[in-house]
PDB file with SEQRES, HELIX, SHEET and CRYST1 records, atoms N, CA, C and O in Angstrom:
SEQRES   1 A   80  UNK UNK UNK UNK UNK UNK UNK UNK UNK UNK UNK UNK UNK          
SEQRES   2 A   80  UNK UNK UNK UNK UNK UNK UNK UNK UNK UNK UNK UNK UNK          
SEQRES   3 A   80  UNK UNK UNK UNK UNK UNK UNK UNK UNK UNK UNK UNK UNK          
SEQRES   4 A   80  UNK UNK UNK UNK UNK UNK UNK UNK UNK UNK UNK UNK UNK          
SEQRES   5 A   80  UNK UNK UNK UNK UNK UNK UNK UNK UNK UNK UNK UNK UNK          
SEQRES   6 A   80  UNK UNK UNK UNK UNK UNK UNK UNK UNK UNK UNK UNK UNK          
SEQRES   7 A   80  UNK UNK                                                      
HELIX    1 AA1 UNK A    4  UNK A   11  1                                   8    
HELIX    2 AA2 UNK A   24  UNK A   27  1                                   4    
HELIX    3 AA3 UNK A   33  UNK A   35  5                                   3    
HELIX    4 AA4 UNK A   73  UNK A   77  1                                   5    
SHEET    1 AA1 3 UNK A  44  UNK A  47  0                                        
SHEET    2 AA1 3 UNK A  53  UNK A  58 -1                                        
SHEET    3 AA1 3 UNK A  64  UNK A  68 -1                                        
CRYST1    1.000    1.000    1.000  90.00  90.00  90.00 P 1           1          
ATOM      1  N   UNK A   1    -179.516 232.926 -83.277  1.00  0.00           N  
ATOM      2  CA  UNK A   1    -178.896 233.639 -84.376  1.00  0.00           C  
ATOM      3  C   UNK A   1    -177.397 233.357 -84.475  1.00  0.00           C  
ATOM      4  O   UNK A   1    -176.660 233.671 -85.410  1.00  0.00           O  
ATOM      5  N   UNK A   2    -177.108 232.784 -83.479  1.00  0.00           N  
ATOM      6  CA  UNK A   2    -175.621 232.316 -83.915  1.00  0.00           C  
ATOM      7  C   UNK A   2    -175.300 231.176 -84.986  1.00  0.00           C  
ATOM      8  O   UNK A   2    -176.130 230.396 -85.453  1.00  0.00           O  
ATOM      9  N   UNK A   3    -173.584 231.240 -85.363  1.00  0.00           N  
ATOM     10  CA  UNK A   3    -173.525 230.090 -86.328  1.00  0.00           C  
ATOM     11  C   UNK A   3    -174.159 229.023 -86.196  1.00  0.00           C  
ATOM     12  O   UNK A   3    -174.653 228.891 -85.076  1.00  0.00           O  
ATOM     13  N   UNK A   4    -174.401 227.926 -87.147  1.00  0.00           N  
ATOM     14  CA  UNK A   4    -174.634 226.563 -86.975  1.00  0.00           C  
ATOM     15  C   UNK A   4    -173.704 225.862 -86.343  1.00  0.00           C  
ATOM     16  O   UNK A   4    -174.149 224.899 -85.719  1.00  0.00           O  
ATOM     17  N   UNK A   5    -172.160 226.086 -86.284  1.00  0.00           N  
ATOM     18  CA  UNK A   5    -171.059 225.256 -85.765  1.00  0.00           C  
ATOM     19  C   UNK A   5    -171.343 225.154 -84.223  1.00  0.00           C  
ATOM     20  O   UNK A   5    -171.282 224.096 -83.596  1.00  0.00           O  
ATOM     21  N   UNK A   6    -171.771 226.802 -83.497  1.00  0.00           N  
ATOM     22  CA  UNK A   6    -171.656 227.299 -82.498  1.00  0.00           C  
ATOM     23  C   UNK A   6    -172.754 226.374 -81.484  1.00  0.00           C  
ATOM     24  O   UNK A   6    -172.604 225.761 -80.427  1.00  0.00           O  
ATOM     25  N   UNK A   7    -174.066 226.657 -82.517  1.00  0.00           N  
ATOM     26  CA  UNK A   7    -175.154 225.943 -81.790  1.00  0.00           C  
ATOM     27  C   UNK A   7    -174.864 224.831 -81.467  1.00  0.00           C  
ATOM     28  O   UNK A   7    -174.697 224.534 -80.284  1.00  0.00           O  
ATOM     29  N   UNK A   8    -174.744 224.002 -82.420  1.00  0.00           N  
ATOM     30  CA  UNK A   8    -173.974 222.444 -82.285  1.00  0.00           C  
ATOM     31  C   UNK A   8    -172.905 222.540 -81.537  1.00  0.00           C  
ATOM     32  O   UNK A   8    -173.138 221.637 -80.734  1.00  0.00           O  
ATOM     33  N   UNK A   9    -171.804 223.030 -81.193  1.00  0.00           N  
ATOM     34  CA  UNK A   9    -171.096 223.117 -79.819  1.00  0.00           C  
ATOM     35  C   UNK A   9    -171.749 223.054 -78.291  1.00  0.00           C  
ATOM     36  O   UNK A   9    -171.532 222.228 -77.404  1.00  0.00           O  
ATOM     37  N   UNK A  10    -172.859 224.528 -78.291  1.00  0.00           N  
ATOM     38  CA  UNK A  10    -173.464 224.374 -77.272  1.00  0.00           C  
ATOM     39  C   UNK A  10    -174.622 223.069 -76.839  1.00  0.00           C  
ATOM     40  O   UNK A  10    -174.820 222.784 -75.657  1.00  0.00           O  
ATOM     41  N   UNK A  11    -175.117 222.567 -77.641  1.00  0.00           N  
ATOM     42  CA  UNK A  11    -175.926 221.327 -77.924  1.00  0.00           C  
ATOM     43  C   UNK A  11    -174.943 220.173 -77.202  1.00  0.00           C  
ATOM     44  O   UNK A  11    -175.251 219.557 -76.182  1.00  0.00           O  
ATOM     45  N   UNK A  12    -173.647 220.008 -77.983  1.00  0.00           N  
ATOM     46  CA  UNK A  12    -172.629 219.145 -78.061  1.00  0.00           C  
ATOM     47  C   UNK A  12    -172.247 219.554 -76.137  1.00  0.00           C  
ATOM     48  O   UNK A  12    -171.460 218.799 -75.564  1.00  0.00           O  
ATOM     49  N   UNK A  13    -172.701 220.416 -75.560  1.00  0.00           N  
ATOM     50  CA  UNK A  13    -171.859 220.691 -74.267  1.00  0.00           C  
ATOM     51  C   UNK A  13    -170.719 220.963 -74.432  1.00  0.00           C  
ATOM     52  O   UNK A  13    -170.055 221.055 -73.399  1.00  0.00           O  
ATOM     53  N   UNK A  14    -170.122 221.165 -75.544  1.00  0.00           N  
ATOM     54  CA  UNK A  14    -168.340 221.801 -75.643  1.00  0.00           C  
ATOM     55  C   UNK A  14    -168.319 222.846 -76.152  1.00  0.00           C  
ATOM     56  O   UNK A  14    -169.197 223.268 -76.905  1.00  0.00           O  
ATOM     57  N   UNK A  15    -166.639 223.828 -75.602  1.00  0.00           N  
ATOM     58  CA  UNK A  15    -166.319 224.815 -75.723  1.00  0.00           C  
ATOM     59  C   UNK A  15    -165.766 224.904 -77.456  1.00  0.00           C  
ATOM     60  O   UNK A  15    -165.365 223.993 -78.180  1.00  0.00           O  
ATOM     61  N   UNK A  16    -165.874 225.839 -77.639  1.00  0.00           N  
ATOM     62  CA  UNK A  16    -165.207 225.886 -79.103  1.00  0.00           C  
ATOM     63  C   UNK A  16    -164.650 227.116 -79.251  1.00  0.00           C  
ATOM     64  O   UNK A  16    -165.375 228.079 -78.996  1.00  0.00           O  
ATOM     65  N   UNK A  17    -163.074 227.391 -79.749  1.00  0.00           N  
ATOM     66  CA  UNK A  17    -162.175 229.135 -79.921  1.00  0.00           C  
ATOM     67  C   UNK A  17    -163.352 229.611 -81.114  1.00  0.00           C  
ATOM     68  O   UNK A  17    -163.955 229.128 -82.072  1.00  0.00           O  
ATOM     69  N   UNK A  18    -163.207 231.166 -80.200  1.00  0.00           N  
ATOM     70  CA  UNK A  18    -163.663 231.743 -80.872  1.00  0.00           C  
ATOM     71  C   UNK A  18    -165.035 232.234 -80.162  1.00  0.00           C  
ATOM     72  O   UNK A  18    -165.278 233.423 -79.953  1.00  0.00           O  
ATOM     73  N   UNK A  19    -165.910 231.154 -79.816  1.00  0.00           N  
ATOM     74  CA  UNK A  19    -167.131 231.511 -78.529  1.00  0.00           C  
ATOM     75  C   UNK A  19    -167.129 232.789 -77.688  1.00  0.00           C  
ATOM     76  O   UNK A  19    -166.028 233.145 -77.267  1.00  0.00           O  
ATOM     77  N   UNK A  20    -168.013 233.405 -77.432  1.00  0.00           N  
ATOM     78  CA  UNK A  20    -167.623 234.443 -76.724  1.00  0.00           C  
ATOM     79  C   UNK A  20    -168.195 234.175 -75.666  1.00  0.00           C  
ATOM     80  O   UNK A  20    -168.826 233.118 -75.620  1.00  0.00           O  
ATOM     81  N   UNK A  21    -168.135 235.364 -74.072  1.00  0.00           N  
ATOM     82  CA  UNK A  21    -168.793 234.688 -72.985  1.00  0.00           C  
ATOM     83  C   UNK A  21    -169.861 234.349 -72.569  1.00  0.00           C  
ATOM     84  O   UNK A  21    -170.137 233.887 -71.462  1.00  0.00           O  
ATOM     85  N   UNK A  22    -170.706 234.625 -73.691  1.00  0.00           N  
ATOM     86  CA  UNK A  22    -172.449 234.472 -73.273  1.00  0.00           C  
ATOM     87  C   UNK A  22    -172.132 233.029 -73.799  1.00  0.00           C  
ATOM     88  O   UNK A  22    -172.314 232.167 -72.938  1.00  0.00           O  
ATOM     89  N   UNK A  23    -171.671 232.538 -75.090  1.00  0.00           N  
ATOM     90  CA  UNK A  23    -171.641 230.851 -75.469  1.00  0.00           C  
ATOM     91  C   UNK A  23    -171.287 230.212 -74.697  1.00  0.00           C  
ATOM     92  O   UNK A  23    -171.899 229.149 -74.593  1.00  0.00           O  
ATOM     93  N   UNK A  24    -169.712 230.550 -73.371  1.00  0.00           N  
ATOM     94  CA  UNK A  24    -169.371 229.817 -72.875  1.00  0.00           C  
ATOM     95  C   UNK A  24    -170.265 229.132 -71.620  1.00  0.00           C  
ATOM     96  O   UNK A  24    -170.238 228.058 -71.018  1.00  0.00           O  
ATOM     97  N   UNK A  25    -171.215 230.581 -71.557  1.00  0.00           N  
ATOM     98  CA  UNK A  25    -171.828 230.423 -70.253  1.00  0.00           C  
ATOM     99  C   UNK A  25    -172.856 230.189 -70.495  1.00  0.00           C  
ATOM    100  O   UNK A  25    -173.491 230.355 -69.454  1.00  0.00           O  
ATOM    101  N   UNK A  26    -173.697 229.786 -71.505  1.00  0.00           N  
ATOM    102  CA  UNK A  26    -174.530 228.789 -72.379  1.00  0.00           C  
ATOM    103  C   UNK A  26    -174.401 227.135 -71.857  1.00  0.00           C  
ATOM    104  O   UNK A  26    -175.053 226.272 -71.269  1.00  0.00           O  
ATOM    105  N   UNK A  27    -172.951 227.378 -72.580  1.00  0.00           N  
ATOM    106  CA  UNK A  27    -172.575 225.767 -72.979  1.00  0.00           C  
ATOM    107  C   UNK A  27    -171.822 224.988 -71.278  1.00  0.00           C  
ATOM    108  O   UNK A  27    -171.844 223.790 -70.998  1.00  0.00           O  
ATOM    109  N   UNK A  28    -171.330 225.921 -70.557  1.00  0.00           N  
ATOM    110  CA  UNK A  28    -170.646 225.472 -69.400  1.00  0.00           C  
ATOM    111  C   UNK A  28    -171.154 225.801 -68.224  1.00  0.00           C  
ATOM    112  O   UNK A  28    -170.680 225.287 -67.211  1.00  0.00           O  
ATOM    113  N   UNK A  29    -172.308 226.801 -68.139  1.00  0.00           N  
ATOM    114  CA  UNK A  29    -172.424 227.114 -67.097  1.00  0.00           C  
ATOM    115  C   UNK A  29    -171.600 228.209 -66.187  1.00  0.00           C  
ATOM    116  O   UNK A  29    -170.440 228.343 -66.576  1.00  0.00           O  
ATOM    117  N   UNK A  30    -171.923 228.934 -65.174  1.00  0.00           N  
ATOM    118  CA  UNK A  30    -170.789 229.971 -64.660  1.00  0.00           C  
ATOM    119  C   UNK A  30    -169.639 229.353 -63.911  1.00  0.00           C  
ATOM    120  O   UNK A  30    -169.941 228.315 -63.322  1.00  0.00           O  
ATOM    121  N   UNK A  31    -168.355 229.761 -63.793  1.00  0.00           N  
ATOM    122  CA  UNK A  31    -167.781 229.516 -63.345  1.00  0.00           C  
ATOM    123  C   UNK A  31    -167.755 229.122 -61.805  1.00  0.00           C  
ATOM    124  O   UNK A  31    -168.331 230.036 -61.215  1.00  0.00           O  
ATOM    125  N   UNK A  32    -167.388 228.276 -61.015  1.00  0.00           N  
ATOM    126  CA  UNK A  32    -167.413 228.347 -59.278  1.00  0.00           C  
ATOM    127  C   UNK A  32    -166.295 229.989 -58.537  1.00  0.00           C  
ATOM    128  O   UNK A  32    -165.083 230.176 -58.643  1.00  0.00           O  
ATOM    129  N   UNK A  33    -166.936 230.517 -58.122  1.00  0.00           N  
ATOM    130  CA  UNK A  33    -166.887 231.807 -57.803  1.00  0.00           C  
ATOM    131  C   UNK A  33    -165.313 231.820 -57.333  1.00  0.00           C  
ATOM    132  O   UNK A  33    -164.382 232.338 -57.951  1.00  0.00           O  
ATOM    133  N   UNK A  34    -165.264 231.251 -56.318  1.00  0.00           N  
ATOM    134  CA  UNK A  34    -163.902 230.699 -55.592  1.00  0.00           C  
ATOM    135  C   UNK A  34    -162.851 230.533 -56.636  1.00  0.00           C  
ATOM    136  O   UNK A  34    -161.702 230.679 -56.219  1.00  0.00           O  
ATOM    137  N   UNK A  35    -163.006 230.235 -58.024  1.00  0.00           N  
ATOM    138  CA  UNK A  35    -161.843 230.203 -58.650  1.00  0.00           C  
ATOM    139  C   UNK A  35    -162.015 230.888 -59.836  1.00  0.00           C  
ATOM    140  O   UNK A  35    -161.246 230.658 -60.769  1.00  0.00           O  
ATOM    141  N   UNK A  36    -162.887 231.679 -59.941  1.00  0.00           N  
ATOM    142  CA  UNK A  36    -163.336 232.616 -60.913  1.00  0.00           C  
ATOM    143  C   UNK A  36    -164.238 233.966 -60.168  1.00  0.00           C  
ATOM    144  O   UNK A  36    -165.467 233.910 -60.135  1.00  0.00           O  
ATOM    145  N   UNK A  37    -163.575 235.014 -59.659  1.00  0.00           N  
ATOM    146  CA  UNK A  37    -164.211 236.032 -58.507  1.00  0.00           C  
ATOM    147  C   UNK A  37    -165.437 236.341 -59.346  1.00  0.00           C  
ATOM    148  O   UNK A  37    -166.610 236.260 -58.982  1.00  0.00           O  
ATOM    149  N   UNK A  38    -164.759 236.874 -61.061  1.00  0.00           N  
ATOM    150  CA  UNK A  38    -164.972 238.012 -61.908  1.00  0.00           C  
ATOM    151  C   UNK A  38    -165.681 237.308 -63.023  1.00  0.00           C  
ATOM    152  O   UNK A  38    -165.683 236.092 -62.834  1.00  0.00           O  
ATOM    153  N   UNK A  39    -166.179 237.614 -63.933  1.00  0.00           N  
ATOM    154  CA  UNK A  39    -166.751 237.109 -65.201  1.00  0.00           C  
ATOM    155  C   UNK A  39    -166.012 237.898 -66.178  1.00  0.00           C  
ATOM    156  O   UNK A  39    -165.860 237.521 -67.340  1.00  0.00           O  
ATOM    157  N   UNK A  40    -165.608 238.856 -65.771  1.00  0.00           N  
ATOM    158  CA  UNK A  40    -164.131 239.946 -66.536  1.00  0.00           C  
ATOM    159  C   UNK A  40    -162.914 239.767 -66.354  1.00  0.00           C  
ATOM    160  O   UNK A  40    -162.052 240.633 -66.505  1.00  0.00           O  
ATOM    161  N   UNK A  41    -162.642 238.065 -65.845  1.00  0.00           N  
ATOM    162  CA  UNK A  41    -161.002 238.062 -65.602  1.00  0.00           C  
ATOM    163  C   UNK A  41    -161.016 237.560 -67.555  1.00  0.00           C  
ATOM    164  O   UNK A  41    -161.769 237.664 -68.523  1.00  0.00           O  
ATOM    165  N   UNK A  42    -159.590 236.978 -67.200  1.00  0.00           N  
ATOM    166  CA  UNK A  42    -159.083 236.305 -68.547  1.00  0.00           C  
ATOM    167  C   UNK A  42    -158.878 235.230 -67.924  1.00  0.00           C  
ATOM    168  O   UNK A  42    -157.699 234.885 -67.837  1.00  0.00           O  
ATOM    169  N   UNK A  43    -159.495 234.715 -67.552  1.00  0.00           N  
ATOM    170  CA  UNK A  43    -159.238 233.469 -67.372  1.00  0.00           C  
ATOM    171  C   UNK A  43    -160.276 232.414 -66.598  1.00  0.00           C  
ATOM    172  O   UNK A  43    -159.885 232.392 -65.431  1.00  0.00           O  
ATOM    173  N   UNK A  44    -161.212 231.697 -66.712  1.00  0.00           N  
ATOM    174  CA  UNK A  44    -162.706 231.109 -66.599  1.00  0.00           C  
ATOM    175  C   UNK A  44    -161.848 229.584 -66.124  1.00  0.00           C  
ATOM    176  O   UNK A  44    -161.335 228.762 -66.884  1.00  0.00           O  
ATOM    177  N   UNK A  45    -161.920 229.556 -64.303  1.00  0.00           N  
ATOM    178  CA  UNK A  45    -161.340 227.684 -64.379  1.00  0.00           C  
ATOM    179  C   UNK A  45    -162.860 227.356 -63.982  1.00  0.00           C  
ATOM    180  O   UNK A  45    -163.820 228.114 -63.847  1.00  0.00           O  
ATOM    181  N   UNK A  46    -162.749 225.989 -63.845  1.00  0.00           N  
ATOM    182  CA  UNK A  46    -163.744 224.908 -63.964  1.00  0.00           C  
ATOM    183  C   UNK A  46    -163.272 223.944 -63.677  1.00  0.00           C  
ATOM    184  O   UNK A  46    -162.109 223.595 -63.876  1.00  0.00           O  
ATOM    185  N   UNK A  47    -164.307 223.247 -63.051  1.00  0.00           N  
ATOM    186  CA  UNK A  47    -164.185 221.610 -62.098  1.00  0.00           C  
ATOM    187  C   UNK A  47    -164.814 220.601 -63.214  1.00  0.00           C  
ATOM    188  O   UNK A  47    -165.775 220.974 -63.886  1.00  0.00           O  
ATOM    189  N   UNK A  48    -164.241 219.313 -63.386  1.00  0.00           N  
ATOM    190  CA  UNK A  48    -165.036 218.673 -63.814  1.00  0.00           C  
ATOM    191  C   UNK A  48    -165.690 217.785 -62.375  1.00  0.00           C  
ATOM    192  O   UNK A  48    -165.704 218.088 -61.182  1.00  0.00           O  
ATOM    193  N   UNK A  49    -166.355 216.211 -63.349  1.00  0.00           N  
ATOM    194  CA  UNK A  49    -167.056 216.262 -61.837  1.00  0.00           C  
ATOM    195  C   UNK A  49    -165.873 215.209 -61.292  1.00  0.00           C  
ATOM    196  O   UNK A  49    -165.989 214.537 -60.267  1.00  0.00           O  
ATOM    197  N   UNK A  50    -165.223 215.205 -61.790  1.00  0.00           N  
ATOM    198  CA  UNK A  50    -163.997 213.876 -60.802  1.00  0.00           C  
ATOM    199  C   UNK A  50    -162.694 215.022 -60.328  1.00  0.00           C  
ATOM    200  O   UNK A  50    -161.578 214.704 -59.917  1.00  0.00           O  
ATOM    201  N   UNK A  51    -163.219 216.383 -60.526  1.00  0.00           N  
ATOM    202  CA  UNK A  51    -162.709 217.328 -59.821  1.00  0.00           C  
ATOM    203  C   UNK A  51    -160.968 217.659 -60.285  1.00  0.00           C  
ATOM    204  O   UNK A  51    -160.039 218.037 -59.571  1.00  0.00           O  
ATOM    205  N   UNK A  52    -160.998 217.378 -61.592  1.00  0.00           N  
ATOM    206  CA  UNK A  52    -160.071 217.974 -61.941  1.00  0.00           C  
ATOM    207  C   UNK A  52    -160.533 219.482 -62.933  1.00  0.00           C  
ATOM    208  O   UNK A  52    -161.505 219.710 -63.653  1.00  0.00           O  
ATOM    209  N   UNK A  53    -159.314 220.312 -62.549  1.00  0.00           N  
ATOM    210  CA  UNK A  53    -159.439 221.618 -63.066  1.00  0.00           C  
ATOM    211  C   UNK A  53    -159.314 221.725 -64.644  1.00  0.00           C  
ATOM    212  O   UNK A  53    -158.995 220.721 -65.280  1.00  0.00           O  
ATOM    213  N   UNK A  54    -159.547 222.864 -65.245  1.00  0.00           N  
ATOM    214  CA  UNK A  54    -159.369 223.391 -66.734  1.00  0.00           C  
ATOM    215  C   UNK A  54    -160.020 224.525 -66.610  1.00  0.00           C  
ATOM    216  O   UNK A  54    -161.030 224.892 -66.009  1.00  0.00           O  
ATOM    217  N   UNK A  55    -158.949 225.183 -67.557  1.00  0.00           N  
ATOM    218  CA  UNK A  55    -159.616 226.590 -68.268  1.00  0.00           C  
ATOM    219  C   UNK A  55    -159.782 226.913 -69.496  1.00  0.00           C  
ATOM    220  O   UNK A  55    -159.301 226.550 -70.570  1.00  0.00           O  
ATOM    221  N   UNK A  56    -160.951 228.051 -68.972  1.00  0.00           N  
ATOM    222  CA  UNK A  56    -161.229 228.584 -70.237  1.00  0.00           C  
ATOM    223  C   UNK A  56    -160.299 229.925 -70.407  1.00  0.00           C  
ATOM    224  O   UNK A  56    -160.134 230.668 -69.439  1.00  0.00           O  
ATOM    225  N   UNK A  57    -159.657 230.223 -71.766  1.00  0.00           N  
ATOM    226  CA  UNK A  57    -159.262 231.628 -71.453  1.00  0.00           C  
ATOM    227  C   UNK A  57    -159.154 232.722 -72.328  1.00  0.00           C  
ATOM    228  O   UNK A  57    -158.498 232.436 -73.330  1.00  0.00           O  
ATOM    229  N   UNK A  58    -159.404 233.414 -72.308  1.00  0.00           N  
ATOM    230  CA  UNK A  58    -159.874 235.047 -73.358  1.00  0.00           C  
ATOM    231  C   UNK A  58    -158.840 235.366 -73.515  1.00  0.00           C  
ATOM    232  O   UNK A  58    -157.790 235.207 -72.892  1.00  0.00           O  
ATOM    233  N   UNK A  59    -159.281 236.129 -74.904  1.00  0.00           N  
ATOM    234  CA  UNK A  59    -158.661 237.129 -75.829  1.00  0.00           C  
ATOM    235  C   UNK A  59    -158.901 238.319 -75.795  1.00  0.00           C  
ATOM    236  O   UNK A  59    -160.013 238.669 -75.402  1.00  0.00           O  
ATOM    237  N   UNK A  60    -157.883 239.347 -76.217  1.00  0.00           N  
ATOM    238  CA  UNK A  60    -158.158 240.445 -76.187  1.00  0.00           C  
ATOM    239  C   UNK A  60    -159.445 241.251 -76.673  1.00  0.00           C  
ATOM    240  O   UNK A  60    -159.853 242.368 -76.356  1.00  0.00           O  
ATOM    241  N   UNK A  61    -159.993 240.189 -77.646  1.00  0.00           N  
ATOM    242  CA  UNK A  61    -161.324 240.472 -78.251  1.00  0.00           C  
ATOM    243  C   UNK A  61    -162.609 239.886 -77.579  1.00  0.00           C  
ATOM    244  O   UNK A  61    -163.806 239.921 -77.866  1.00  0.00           O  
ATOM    245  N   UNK A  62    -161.772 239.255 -76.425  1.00  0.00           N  
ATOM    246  CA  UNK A  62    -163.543 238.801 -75.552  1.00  0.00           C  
ATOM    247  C   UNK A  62    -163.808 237.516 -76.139  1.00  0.00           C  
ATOM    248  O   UNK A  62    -164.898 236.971 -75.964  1.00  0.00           O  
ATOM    249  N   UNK A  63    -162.604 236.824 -77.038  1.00  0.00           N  
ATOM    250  CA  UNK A  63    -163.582 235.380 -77.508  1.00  0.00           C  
ATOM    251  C   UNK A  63    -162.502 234.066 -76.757  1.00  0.00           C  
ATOM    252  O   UNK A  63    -161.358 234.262 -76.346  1.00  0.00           O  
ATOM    253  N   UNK A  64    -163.151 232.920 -76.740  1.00  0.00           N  
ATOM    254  CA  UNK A  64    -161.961 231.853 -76.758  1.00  0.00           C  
ATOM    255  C   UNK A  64    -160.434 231.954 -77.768  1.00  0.00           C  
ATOM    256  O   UNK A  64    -160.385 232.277 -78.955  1.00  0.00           O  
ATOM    257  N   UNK A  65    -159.243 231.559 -76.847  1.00  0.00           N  
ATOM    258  CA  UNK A  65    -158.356 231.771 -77.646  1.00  0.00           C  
ATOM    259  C   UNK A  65    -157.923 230.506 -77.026  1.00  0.00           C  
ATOM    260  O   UNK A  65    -157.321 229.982 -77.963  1.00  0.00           O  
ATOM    261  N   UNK A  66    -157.843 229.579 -75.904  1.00  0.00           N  
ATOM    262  CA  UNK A  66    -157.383 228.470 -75.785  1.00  0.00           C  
ATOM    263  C   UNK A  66    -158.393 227.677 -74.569  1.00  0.00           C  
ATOM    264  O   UNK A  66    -159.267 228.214 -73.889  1.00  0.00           O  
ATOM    265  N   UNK A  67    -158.001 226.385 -74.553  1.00  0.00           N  
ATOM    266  CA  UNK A  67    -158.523 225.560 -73.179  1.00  0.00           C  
ATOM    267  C   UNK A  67    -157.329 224.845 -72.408  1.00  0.00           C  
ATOM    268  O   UNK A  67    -156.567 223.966 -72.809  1.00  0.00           O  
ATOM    269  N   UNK A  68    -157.379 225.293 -71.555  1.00  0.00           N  
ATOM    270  CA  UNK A  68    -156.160 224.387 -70.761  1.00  0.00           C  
ATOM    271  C   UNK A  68    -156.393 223.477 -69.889  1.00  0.00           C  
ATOM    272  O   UNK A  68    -156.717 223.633 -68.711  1.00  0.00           O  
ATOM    273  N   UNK A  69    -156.144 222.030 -70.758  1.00  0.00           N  
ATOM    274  CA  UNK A  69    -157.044 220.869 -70.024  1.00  0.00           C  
ATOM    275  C   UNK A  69    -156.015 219.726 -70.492  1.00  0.00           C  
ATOM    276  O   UNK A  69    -155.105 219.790 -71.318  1.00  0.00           O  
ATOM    277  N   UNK A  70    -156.313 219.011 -69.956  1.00  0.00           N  
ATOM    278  CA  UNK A  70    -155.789 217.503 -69.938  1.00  0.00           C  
ATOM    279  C   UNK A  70    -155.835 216.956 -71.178  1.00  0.00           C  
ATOM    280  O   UNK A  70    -156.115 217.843 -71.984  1.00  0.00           O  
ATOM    281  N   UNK A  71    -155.706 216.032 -71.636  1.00  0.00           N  
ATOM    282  CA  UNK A  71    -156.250 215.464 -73.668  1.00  0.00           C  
ATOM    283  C   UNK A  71    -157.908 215.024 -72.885  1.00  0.00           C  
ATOM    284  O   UNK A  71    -159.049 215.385 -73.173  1.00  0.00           O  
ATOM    285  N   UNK A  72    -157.468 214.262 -72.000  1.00  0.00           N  
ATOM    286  CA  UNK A  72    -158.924 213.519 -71.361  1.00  0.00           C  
ATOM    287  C   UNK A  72    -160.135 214.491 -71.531  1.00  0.00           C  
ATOM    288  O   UNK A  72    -160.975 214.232 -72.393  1.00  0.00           O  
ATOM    289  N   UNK A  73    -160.250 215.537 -70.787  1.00  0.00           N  
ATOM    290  CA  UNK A  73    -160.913 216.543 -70.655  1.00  0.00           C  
ATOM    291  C   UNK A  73    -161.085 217.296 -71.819  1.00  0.00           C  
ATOM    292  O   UNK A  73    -162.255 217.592 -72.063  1.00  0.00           O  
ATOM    293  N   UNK A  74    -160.226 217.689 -72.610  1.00  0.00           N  
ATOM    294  CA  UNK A  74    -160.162 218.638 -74.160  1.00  0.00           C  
ATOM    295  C   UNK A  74    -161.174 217.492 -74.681  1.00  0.00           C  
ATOM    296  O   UNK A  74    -162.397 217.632 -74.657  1.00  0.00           O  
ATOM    297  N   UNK A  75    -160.400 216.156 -75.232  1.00  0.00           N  
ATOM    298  CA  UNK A  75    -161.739 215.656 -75.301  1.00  0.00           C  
ATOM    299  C   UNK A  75    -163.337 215.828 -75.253  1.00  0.00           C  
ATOM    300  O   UNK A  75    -164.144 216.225 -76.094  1.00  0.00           O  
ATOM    301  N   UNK A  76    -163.428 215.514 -74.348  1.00  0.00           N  
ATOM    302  CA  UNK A  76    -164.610 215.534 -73.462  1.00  0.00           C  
ATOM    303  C   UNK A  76    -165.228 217.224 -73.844  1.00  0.00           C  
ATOM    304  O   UNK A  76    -166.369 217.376 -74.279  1.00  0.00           O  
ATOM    305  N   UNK A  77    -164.606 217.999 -73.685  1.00  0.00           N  
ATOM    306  CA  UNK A  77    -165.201 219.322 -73.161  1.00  0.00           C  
ATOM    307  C   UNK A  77    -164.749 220.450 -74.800  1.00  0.00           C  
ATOM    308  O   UNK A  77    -165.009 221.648 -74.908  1.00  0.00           O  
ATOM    309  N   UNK A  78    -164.179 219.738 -75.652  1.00  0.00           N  
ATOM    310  CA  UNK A  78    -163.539 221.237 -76.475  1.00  0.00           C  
ATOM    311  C   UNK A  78    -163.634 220.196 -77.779  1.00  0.00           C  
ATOM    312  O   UNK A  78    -163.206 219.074 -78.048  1.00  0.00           O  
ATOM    313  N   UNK A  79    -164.832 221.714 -78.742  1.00  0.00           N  
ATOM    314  CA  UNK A  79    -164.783 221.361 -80.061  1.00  0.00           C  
ATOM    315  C   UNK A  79    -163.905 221.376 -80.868  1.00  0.00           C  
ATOM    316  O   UNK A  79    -163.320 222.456 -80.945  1.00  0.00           O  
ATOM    317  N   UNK A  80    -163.548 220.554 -81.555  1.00  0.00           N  
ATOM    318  CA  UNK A  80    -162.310 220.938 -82.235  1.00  0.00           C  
ATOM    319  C   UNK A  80    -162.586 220.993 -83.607  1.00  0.00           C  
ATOM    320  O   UNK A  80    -161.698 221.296 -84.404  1.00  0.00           O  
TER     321      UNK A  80                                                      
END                                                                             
């Protein structure tokens, strides 16, 4: 029941603003515990697999408001 953009994000394996945390954790999987305790922080990091970091990070409304990643990785990982 979500948008068409959204589905196609999660399909696509990328994050897209605006997603909330059930999409992210759809499309990315849960965070590694060790750098994410909580699923209620503001702030969701992540490994890629050549083990560089990025985040995901919330808004006051519970949705994507940015990704903080490399261009390489935004790339790779964030709908734009």
């Amino acid at each position: 029941t979500w948008p068409p953009a959204v589905q196609a994000a999660i399909r696509a394996g990328k994050v897209a603003l605006g997603m909330d945390r059930e999409q992210v954790l759809m499309t990315l999987g849960r965070p590694r515990i060790d750098t994410t305790p909580s699923l209620d922080a503001t702030q969701w990091t992540y490994y890629t697999f050549e083990e560089e970091t990025f985040a995901v990070v919330w808004g006051a409304d519970q949705h994507v408001v940015r990704v903080d990643a490399s261009p390489a990785v935004r790339k790779q990982l964030v709908a734009e």
